Every structure is written in C-alpha cells, then in structure tokens.
Short mmCIF file of C-alpha atoms and ligand atoms in Angstrom, two decimals:
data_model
loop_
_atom_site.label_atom_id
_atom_site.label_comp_id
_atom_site.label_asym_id
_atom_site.label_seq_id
_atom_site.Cartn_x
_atom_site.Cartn_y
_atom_site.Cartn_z
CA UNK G 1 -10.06 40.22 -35.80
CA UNK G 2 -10.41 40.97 -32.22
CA UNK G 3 -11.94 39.05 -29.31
CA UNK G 4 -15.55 39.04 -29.53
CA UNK G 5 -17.78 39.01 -26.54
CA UNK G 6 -20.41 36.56 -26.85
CA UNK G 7 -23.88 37.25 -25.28
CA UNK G 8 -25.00 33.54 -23.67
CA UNK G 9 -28.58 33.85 -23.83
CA UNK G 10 -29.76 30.36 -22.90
CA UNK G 11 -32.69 30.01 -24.78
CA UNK G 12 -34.75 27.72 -22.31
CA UNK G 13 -34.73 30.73 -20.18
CA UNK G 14 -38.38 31.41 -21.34
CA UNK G 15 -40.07 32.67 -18.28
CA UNK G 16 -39.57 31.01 -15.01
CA UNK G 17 -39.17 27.38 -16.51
CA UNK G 18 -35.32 26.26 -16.03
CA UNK G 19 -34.75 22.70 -16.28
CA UNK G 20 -32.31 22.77 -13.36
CA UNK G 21 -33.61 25.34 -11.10
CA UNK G 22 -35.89 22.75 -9.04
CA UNK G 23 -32.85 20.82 -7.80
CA UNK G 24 -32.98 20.90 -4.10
CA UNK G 25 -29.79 21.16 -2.17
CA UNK G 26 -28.52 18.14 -0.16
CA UNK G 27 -26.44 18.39 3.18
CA UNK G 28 -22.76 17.40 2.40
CA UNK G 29 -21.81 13.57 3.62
CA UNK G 30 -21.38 13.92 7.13
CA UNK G 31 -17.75 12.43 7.25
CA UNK G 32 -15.99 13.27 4.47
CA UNK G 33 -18.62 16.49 3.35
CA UNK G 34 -16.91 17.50 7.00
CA UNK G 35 -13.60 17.40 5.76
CA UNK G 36 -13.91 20.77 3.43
CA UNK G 37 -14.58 22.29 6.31
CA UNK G 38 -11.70 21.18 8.63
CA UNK G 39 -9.79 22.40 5.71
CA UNK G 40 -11.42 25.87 5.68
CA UNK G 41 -11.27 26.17 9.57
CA UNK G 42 -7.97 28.62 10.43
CA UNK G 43 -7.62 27.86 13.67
CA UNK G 44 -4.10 26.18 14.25
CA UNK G 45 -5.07 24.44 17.48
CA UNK G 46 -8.27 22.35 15.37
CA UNK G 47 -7.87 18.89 15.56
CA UNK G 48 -9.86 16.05 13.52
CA UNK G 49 -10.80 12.97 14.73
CA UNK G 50 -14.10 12.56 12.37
CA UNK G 51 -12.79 10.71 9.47
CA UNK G 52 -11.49 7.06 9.77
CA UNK G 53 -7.76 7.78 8.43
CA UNK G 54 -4.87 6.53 10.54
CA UNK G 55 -2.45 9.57 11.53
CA UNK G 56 0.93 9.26 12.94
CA UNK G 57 2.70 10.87 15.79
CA UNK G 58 3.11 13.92 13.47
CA UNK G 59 -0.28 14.10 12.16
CA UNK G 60 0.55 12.66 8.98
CA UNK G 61 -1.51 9.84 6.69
CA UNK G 62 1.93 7.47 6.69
CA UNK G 63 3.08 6.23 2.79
CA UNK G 64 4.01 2.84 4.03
CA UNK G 65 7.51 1.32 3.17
CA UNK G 66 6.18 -1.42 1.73
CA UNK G 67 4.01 0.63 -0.68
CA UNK G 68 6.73 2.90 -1.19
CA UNK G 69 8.85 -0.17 -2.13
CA UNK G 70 6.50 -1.66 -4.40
CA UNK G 71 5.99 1.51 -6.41
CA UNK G 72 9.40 2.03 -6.99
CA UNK G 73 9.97 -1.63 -8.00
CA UNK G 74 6.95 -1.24 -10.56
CA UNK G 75 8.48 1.81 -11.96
CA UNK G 76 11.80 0.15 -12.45
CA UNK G 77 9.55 -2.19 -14.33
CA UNK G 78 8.02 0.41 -16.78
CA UNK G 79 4.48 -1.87 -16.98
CA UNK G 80 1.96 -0.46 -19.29
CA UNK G 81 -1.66 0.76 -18.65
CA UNK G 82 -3.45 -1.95 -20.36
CA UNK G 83 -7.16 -2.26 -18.90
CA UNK G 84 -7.65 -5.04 -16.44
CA UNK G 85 -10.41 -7.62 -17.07
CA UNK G 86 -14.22 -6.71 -15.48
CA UNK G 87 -13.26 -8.36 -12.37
CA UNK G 88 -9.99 -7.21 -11.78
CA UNK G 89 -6.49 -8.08 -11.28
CA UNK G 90 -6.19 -11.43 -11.13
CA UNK G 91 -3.24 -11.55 -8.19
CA UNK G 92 -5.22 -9.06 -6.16
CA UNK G 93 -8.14 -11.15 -5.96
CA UNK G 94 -5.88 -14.45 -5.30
CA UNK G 95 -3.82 -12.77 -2.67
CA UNK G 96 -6.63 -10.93 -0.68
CA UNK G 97 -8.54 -14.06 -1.01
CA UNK G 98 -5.97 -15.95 1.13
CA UNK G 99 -5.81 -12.63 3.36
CA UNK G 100 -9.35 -13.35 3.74
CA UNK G 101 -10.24 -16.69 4.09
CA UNK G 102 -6.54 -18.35 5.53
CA UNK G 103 -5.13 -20.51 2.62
CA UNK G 104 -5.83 -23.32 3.58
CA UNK G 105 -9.56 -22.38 3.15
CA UNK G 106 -9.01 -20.52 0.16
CA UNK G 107 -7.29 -23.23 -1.76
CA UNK G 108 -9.71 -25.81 -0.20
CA UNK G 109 -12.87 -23.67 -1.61
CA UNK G 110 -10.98 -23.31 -5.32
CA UNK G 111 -13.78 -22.25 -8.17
CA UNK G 112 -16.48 -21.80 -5.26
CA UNK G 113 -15.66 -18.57 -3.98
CA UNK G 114 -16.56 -15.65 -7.23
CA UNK G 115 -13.68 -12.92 -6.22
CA UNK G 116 -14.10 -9.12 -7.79
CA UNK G 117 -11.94 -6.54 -7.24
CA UNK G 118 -13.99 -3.36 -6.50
CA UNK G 119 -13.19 0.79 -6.42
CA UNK G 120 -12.53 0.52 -2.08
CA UNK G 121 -14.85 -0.57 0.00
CA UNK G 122 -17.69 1.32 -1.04
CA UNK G 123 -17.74 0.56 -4.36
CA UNK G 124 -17.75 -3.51 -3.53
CA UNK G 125 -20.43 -2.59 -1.35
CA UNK G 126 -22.53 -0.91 -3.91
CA UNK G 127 -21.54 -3.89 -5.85
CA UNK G 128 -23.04 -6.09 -3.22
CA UNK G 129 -26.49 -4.06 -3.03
CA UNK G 130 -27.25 -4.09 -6.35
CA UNK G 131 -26.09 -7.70 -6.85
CA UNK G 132 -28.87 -8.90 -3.53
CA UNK G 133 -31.37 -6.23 -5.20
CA UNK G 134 -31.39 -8.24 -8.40
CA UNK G 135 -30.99 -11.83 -7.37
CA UNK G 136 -31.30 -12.36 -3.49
CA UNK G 137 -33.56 -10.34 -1.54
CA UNK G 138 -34.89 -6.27 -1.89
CA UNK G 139 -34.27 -5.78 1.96
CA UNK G 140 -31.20 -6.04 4.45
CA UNK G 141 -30.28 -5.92 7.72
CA UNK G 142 -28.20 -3.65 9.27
CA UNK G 143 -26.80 -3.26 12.83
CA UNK G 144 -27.86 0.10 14.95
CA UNK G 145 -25.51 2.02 14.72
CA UNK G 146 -23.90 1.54 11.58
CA UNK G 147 -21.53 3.25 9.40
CA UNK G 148 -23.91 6.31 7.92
CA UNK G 149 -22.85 5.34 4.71
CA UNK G 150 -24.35 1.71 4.50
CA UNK G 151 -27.26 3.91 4.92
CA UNK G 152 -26.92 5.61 1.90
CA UNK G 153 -25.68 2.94 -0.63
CA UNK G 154 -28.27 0.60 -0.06
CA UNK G 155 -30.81 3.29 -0.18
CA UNK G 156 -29.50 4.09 -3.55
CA UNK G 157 -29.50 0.04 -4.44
CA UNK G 158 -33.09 0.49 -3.60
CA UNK G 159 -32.97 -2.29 -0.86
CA UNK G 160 -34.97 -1.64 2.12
CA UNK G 161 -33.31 -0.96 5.34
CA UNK G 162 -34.17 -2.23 8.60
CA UNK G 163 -32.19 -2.11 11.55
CA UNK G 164 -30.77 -4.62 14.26
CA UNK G 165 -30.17 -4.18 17.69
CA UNK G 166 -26.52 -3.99 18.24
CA UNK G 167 -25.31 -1.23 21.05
CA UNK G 168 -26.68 -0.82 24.00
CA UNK G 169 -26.22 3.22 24.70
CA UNK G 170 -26.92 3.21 28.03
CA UNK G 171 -23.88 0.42 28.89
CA UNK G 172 -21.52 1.71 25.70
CA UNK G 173 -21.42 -2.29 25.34
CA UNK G 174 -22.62 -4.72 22.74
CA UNK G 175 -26.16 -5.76 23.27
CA UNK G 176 -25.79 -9.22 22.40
CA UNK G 177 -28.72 -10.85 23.72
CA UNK G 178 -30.97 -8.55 21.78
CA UNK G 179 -29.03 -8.60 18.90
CA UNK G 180 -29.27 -12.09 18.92
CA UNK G 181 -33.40 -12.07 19.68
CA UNK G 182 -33.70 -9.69 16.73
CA UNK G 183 -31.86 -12.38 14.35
CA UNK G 184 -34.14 -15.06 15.69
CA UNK G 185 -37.26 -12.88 14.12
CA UNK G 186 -35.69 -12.85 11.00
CA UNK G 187 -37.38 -14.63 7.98
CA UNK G 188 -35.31 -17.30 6.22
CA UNK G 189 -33.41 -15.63 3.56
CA UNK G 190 -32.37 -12.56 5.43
CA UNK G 191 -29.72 -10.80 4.57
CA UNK G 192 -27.75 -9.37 7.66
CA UNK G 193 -24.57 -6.94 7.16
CA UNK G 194 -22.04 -8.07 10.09
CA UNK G 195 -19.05 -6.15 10.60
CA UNK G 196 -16.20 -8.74 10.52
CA UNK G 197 -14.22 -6.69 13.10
CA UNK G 198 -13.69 -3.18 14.79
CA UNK G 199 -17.13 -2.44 14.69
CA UNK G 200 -17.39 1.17 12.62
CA UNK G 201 -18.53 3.46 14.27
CA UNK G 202 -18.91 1.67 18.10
CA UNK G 203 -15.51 -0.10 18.12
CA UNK G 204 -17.34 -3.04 19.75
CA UNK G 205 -17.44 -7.00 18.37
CA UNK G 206 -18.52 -9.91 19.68
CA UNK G 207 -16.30 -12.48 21.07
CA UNK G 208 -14.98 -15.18 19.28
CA UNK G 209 -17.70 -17.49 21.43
CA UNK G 210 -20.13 -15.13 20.58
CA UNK G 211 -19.54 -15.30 16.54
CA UNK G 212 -19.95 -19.26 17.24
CA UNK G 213 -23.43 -18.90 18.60
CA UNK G 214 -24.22 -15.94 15.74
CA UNK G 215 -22.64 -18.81 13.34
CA UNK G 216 -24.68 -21.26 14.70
CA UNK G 217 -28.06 -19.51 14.93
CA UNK G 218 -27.40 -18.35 10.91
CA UNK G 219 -27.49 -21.37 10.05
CA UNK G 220 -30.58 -22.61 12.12
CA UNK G 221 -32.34 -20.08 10.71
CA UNK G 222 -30.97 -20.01 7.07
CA UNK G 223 -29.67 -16.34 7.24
CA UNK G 224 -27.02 -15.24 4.65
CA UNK G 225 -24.16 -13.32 6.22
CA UNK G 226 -22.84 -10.59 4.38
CA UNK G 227 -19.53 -9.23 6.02
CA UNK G 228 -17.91 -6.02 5.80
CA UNK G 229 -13.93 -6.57 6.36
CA UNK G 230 -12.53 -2.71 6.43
CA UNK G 231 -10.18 -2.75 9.13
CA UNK G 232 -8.32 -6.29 9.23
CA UNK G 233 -5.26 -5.81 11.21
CA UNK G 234 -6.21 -3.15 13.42
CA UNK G 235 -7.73 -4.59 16.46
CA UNK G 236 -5.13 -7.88 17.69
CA UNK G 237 -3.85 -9.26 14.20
CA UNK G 238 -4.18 -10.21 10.50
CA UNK G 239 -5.58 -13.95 11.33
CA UNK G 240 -7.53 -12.86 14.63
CA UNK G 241 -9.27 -10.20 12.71
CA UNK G 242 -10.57 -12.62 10.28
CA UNK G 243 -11.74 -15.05 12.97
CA UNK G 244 -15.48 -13.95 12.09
CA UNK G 245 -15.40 -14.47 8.40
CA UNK G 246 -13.45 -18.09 8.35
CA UNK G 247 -15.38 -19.15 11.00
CA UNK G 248 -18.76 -18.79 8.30
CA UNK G 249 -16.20 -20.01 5.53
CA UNK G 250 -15.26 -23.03 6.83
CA UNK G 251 -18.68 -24.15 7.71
CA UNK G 252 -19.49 -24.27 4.09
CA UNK G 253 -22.18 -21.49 4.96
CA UNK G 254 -23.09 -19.05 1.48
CA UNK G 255 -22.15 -15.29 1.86
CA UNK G 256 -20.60 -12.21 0.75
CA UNK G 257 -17.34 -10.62 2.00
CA UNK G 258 -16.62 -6.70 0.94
CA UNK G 259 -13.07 -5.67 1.78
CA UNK G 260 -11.17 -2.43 2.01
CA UNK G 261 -7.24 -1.68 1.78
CA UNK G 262 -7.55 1.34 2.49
CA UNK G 263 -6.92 1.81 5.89
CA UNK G 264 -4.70 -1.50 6.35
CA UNK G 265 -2.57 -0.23 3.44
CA UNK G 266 -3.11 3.44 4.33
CA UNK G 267 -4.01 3.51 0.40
CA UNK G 268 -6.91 5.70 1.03
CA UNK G 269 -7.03 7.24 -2.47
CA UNK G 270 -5.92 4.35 -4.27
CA UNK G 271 -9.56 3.15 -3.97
CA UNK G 272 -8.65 -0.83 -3.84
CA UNK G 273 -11.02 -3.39 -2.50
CA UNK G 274 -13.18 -6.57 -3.33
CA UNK G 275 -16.02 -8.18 -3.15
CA UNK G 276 -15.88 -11.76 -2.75
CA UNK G 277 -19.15 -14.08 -2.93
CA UNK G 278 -18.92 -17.66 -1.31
CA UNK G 279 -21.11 -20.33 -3.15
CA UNK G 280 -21.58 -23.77 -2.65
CA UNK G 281 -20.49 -25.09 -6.36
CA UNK G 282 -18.59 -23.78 -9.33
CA UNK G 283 -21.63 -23.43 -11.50
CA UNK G 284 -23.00 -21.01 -9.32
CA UNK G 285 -19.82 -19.41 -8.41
CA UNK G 286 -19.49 -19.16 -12.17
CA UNK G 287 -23.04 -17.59 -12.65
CA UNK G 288 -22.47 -15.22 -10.18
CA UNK G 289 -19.30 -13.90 -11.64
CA UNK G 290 -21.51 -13.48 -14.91
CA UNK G 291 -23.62 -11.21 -13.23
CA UNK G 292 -21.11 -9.31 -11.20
CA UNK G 293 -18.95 -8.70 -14.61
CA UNK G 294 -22.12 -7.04 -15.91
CA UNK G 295 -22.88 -4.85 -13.42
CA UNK G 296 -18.82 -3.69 -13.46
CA UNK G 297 -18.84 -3.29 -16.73
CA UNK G 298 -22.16 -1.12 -17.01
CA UNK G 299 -20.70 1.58 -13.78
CA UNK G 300 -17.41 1.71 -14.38
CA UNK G 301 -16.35 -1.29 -17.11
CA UNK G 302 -13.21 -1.99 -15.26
CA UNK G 303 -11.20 -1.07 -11.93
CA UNK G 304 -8.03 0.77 -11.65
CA UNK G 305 -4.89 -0.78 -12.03
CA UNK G 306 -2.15 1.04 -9.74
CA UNK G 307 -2.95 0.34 -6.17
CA UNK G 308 -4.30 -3.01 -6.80
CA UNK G 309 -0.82 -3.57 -8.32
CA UNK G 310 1.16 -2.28 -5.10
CA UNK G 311 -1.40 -4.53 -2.90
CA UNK G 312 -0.51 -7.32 -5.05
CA UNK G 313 2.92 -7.14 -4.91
CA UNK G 314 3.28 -6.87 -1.60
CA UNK G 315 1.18 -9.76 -0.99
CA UNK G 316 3.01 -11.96 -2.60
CA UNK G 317 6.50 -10.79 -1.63
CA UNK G 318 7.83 -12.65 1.32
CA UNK G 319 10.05 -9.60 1.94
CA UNK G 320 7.56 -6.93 1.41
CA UNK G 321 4.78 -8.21 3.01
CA UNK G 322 6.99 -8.79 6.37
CA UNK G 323 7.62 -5.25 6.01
CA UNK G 324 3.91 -4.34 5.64
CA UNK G 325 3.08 -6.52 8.37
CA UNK G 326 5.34 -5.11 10.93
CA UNK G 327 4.10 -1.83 9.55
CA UNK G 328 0.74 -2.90 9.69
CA UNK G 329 1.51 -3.79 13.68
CA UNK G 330 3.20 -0.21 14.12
CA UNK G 331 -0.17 1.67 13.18
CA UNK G 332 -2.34 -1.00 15.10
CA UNK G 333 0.05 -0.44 18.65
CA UNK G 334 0.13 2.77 18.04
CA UNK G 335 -4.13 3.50 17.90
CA UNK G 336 -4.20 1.00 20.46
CA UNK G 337 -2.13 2.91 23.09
CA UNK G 338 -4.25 6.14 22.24
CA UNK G 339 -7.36 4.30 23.21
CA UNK G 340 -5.98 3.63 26.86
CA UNK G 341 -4.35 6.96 27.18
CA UNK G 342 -7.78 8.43 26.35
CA UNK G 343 -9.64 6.42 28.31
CA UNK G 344 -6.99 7.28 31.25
CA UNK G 345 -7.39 11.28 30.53
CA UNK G 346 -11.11 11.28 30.46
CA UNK G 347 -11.30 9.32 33.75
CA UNK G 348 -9.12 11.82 35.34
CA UNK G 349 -10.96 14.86 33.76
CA UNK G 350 -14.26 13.41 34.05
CA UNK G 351 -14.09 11.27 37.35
CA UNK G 352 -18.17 10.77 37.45
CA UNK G 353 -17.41 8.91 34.48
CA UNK G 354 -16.83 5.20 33.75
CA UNK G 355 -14.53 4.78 30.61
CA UNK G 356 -13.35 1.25 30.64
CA UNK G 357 -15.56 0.80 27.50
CA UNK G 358 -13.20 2.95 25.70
CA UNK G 359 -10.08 0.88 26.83
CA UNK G 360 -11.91 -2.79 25.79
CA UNK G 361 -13.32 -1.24 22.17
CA UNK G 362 -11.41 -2.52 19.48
CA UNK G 363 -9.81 -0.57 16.23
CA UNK G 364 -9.98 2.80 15.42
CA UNK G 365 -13.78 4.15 17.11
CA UNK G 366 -15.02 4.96 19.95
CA UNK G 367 -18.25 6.26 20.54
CA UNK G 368 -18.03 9.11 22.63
CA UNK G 369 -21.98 8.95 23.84
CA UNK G 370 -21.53 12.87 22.61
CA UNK G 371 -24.71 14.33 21.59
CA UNK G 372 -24.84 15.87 18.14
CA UNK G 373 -25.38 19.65 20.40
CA UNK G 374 -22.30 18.74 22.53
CA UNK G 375 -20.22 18.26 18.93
CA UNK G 376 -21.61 21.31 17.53
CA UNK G 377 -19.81 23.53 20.34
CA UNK G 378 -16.66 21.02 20.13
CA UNK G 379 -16.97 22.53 16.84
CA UNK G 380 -17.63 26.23 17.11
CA UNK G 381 -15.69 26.68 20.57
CA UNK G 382 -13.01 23.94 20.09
CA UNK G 383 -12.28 23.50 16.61
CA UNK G 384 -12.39 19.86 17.65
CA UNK G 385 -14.08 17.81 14.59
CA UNK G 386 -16.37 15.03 15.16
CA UNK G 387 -19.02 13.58 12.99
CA UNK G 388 -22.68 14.46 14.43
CA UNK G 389 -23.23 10.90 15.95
CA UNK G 390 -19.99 11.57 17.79
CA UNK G 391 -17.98 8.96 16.84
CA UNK G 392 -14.28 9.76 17.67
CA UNK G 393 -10.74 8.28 15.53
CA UNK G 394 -8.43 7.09 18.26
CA UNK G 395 -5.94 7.03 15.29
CA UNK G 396 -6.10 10.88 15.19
CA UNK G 397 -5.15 11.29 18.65
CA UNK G 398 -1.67 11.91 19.42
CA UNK G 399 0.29 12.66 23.09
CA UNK G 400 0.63 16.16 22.05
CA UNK G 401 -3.24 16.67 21.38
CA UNK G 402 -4.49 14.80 23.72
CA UNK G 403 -4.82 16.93 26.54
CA UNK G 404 -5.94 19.62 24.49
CA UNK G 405 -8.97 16.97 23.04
CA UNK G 406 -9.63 15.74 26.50
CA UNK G 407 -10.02 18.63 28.36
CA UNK G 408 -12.43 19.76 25.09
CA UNK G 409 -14.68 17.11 25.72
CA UNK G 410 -14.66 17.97 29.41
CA UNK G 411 -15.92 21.41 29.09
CA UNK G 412 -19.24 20.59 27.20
CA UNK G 413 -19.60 16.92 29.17
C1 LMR W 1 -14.92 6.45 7.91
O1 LMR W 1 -15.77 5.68 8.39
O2 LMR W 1 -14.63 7.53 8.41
C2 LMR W 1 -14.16 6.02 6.69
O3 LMR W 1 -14.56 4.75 6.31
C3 LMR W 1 -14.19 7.02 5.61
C4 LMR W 1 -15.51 7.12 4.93
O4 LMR W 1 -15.55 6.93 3.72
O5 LMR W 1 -16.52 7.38 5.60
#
C-alpha cells in the first residue's frame, strides 16, 4: 500500500474559536532573546558585549584546564548516571559551602546552614522566591538597577517588587547614603536582594566599611539579607569577593545565599549553582531543607549530575583547584585590564567625558549611561550589541576590537 496523505482537519476549528489563537506574543529576554540575533547578524565586524560570558583574546568562551582535567579523569572513571538526591550532590554543596562561607565558618555553622544545589543561578533563585513566597514574606527588595531578570523571576514567584536606591546616574557611582535611607524605611522582616559582589549590571559595590554599616543597620532593623554570589573571583579574589556574605555569616545573622558557577567556572551550560539558607539551629535548618526538597522535587525532582561533578572535583583537588584558581586569576586580569584600556580609549575619544567610574567598577559591567536610542543605532549602524539599558561586558572586549567599539560609542555619544 502506498503513502497516504492524511487531511488534518482539527476539529476545534469550529468557527473562529481556537484554543491557542489568543496567545499574545512576548518580546524575547532582552539578554539572551538578543543573542539569536547576534547570531543572525552577517556582518563580520559585529561585536557583542550584551551577554555576561567571559571571552578570551580570541573571542572564545575558554574550556578551562581544570574542567577539561576533571572530565577526562571522570571518564577514565566510567561513573554511572544514577539520579542525585532532591538537594543535590552532596560534595558540591560541601565544597561550595566552604567557597562560600571560608571553612572555618562553614565547619563552625555545621547542620545550621540548609545547602541545595540548584539548575545555575537562576534556578536557585527561583528556588529562593518561591521558598520567601511560601514561608517568609510576599514582597522583596531589590536594588535600582538590577539584573532584568530578578525582575522577572520574582514576578513569576508572585512576590511583589519594590525597588531600592542603589546608583546614582548622574555620578555613575553608588548612592550609598540613599541606599542606606531607603533600608532604614524598611519594615522589620524585609527581605532585601544584595549583590555579594560585581554589582550586575553597574559594576559598582560598596566598600568593605560600607558592608559593615549595611551589616550593622540589618541587624538594627531586623532585615533578612538575601545575597546573590554570581561572579566570585572576578573583581580582586576568591576570599575578597566573599567579604560581603561572611561578614553576615559570621555575625550569626539569618539569610539566603544563591550562587552561580557559571561564569567562575566558565560552565555556562552546565547550569550548576546553589542555594544555601543560613538558620540559627538545626531544627530549622532541617525544616527548611524539608521544604526546599519539595519544591525540587515538584519542578524538576532532581538536578543534573555532570557539571556539579567537574565543580566538585576540582574543589576538592589540591592540584586541580590550583589550576582553576590561577585560571580563575587569568580571566579576572584579563577583564580587568579591558576596563582601564576602555576607560583610557573613551577619555581620549570622548575628552568632555569623565570615565574614571569605568576604571574603579568592579567585574565584568559597566554601565555605559547609553540610552536605549543610542544602542539601537550601535545596533543598526555598528553591529555593536548591547542590551537596551546599555550595560556593556568588559570581558567581551579585546585589544583588537577595542578601537573599533570605542570609536562606535563615540559616534552616537
Ligand atoms: C548576564 O547577566 O548577562 C548573564 O547573567 C546571563 C543571563 O542569564 O542574563
């Protein structure tokens, strides 16, 4: 018998009624919805410095040595794909806590601290929204500006968003006296999202004085912290870039912590992170963990095993995690000297201009004070990407493109 061509009449296609047809179309993400169309743009000169993925010299996302090294021992080893518990892999969660919190502290705080690894960043973040929604509080805090997508997962958590001051726009500094009146207005209870370090997308943190007083005025006022750790290592150091964190830690002070391999790792895809919650016994560390398991299990019952398995390793490998580190200090140098160099270029193109904000921002954003018009024709006339708040990723920048970036900028300036 020969092929027969089927007729697909759907049969709810009774007059205009469709059950799908009154789906309205969304804008794509407006970092990584951009990245389809960096793909899609022919130009060879385009350059992209919207997304927060560490290049090298040659434009390439690096495979780290370490990583590289702990894959191939793994393989050697032939382990098995058995699911991991709810919460994760156990050495993950052990080694990123002492990442986190120093070991001393970690050690110190043992059955106190509930640890879960999470799908990246984002997923421990969601994680942390819907844990707050349910238990803690049905509103948070959240600096201006902020990463867009805080935005949009605790939207989705269904907490209620209300904003901070943090920059000030007109000194491309952080406003810390208003930051700090706006925590004094806060109810007891609040819940505040702080980034830890390399402040996404301004590239500006508060001194280590600073966190003291913001330390010191949580507790006054009975404030839960609630930190976002995506980028330790890329501002002066592993330890330094937890300063902020183990600084709440150690003062016995109740919070969450999300963290994110991905960029320290450059494990982008790998999705690993974790979500660790800091409570004042073991009965409610335990309790918490109770919760957290459920919600894991009901989204995605369990996390991925690979890349929490290289992280691991690598962790706990005196050898590998040298490597790492000195790899780690290669990637941070190298985004560092692209924010001076910038800095340097625009000053010279732009000589109107003040740029030493640029030069004292830490990890891998700037913001470029670009409005969202001026990005649109970086976009159309440069093929320069930027997302619309105009946020720009030193770690895309390279000597070669520089110029060509600079002068970009320049023109619509
Ligand atoms: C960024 O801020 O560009 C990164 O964290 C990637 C992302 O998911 O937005």
């Amino acid at each position: 018998m020969g092929e027969r061509l089927i007729k697909f009449t759907p049969i709810f296609r009774m007059g205009s009624m469709t059950f799908f047809d009154h789906i309205p179309l969304l804008p794509p993400d407006s970092i990584v919805g951009l990245q389809v169309a960096v793909k899609a743009d022919k130009r060879p000169s385009k350059v992209n410095l919207s997304i927060g993925v560490y290049q090298t010299e040659a434009l390439k996302t690096p495979l780290l040595d370490a990583v590289r090294h702990a894959e191939s021992e793994m393989l050697a080893e032939g382990r098995n794909r058995e699911y991991l518990p709810i919460d994760g892999d156990k050495s993950l969660i052990e080694e990123l806590g002492k990442l986190v919190f120093g070991e001393r502290h970690w050690k110190k705080s043992e059955g106190t601290i509930a640890g879960f690894q999470a799908v990246g960043g984002t997923g421990a973040l969601r994680l942390s929204g819907e844990f707050l929604k349910a238990h803690i509080s049905g509103e948070i805090h959240i600096s201006d500006p902020t990463w867009a997508n805080h935005r949009g997962v605790f939207i989705r958590c269904g907490l209620g968003l209300h904003n901070y001051p943090y920059y000030d726009f007109a000194t491309h500094e952080l406003n810390f006296d208003a930051m700090m009146e706006g925590f004094k207005k806060l109810p007891e209870k609040s819940v505040v999202l702080l980034h830890a370090c390399c402040h996404n997308p301004t590239g500006k943190d508060p001194t280590p004085d600073q966190w003291r007083q913001i330390r010191d005025l949580f507790v006054g006022r009975k404030l839960i912290p609630f930190f976002d750790l995506a980028y330790q290592g890329f501002h002066r150091g592993l330890d330094e870039d937890a300063h902020a964190v183990r600084l709440f830690a150690e003062a016995g002070i109740e919070m969450l912590v999300v963290y994110s391999c991905a960029k320290n790792f450059s494990l982008y895809a790998e999705r690993v992170g974790a979500l660790f919650v800091c409570a004042q016994s073991e009965t409610a560390a335990r309790n918490i963990s109770s919760q957290i398991k459920i919600l894991i299990r009901t989204l995605y019952s369990n996390p991925p095993i690979h890349g929490a398995q290289i992280v691991a390793r690598i962790l706990k490998s005196p050898i590998l995690s040298k490597e790492w580190e000195a790899e780690l200090m290669q990637m941070r140098k190298r985004t560092n000297q692209m924010r001076k160099a910038f800095a340097e270029a625009l000053s010279t193109k732009i000589p109107a201009r003040d740029f030493d904000y640029i030069t004292s921002g830490a990890g891998m954003f700037c913001y470029s004070g670009l409005s969202s018009d001026q990005v649109n024709r970086l976009i159309a006339e440069h093929a320069l990407y930027l997302p619309q708040d105009g946020r720009l990723n030193l770690a895309g920048l390279t000597p070669n493109n520089l110029d060509f970036v600079t002068t970009a900028i320049a023109s619509v300036s």
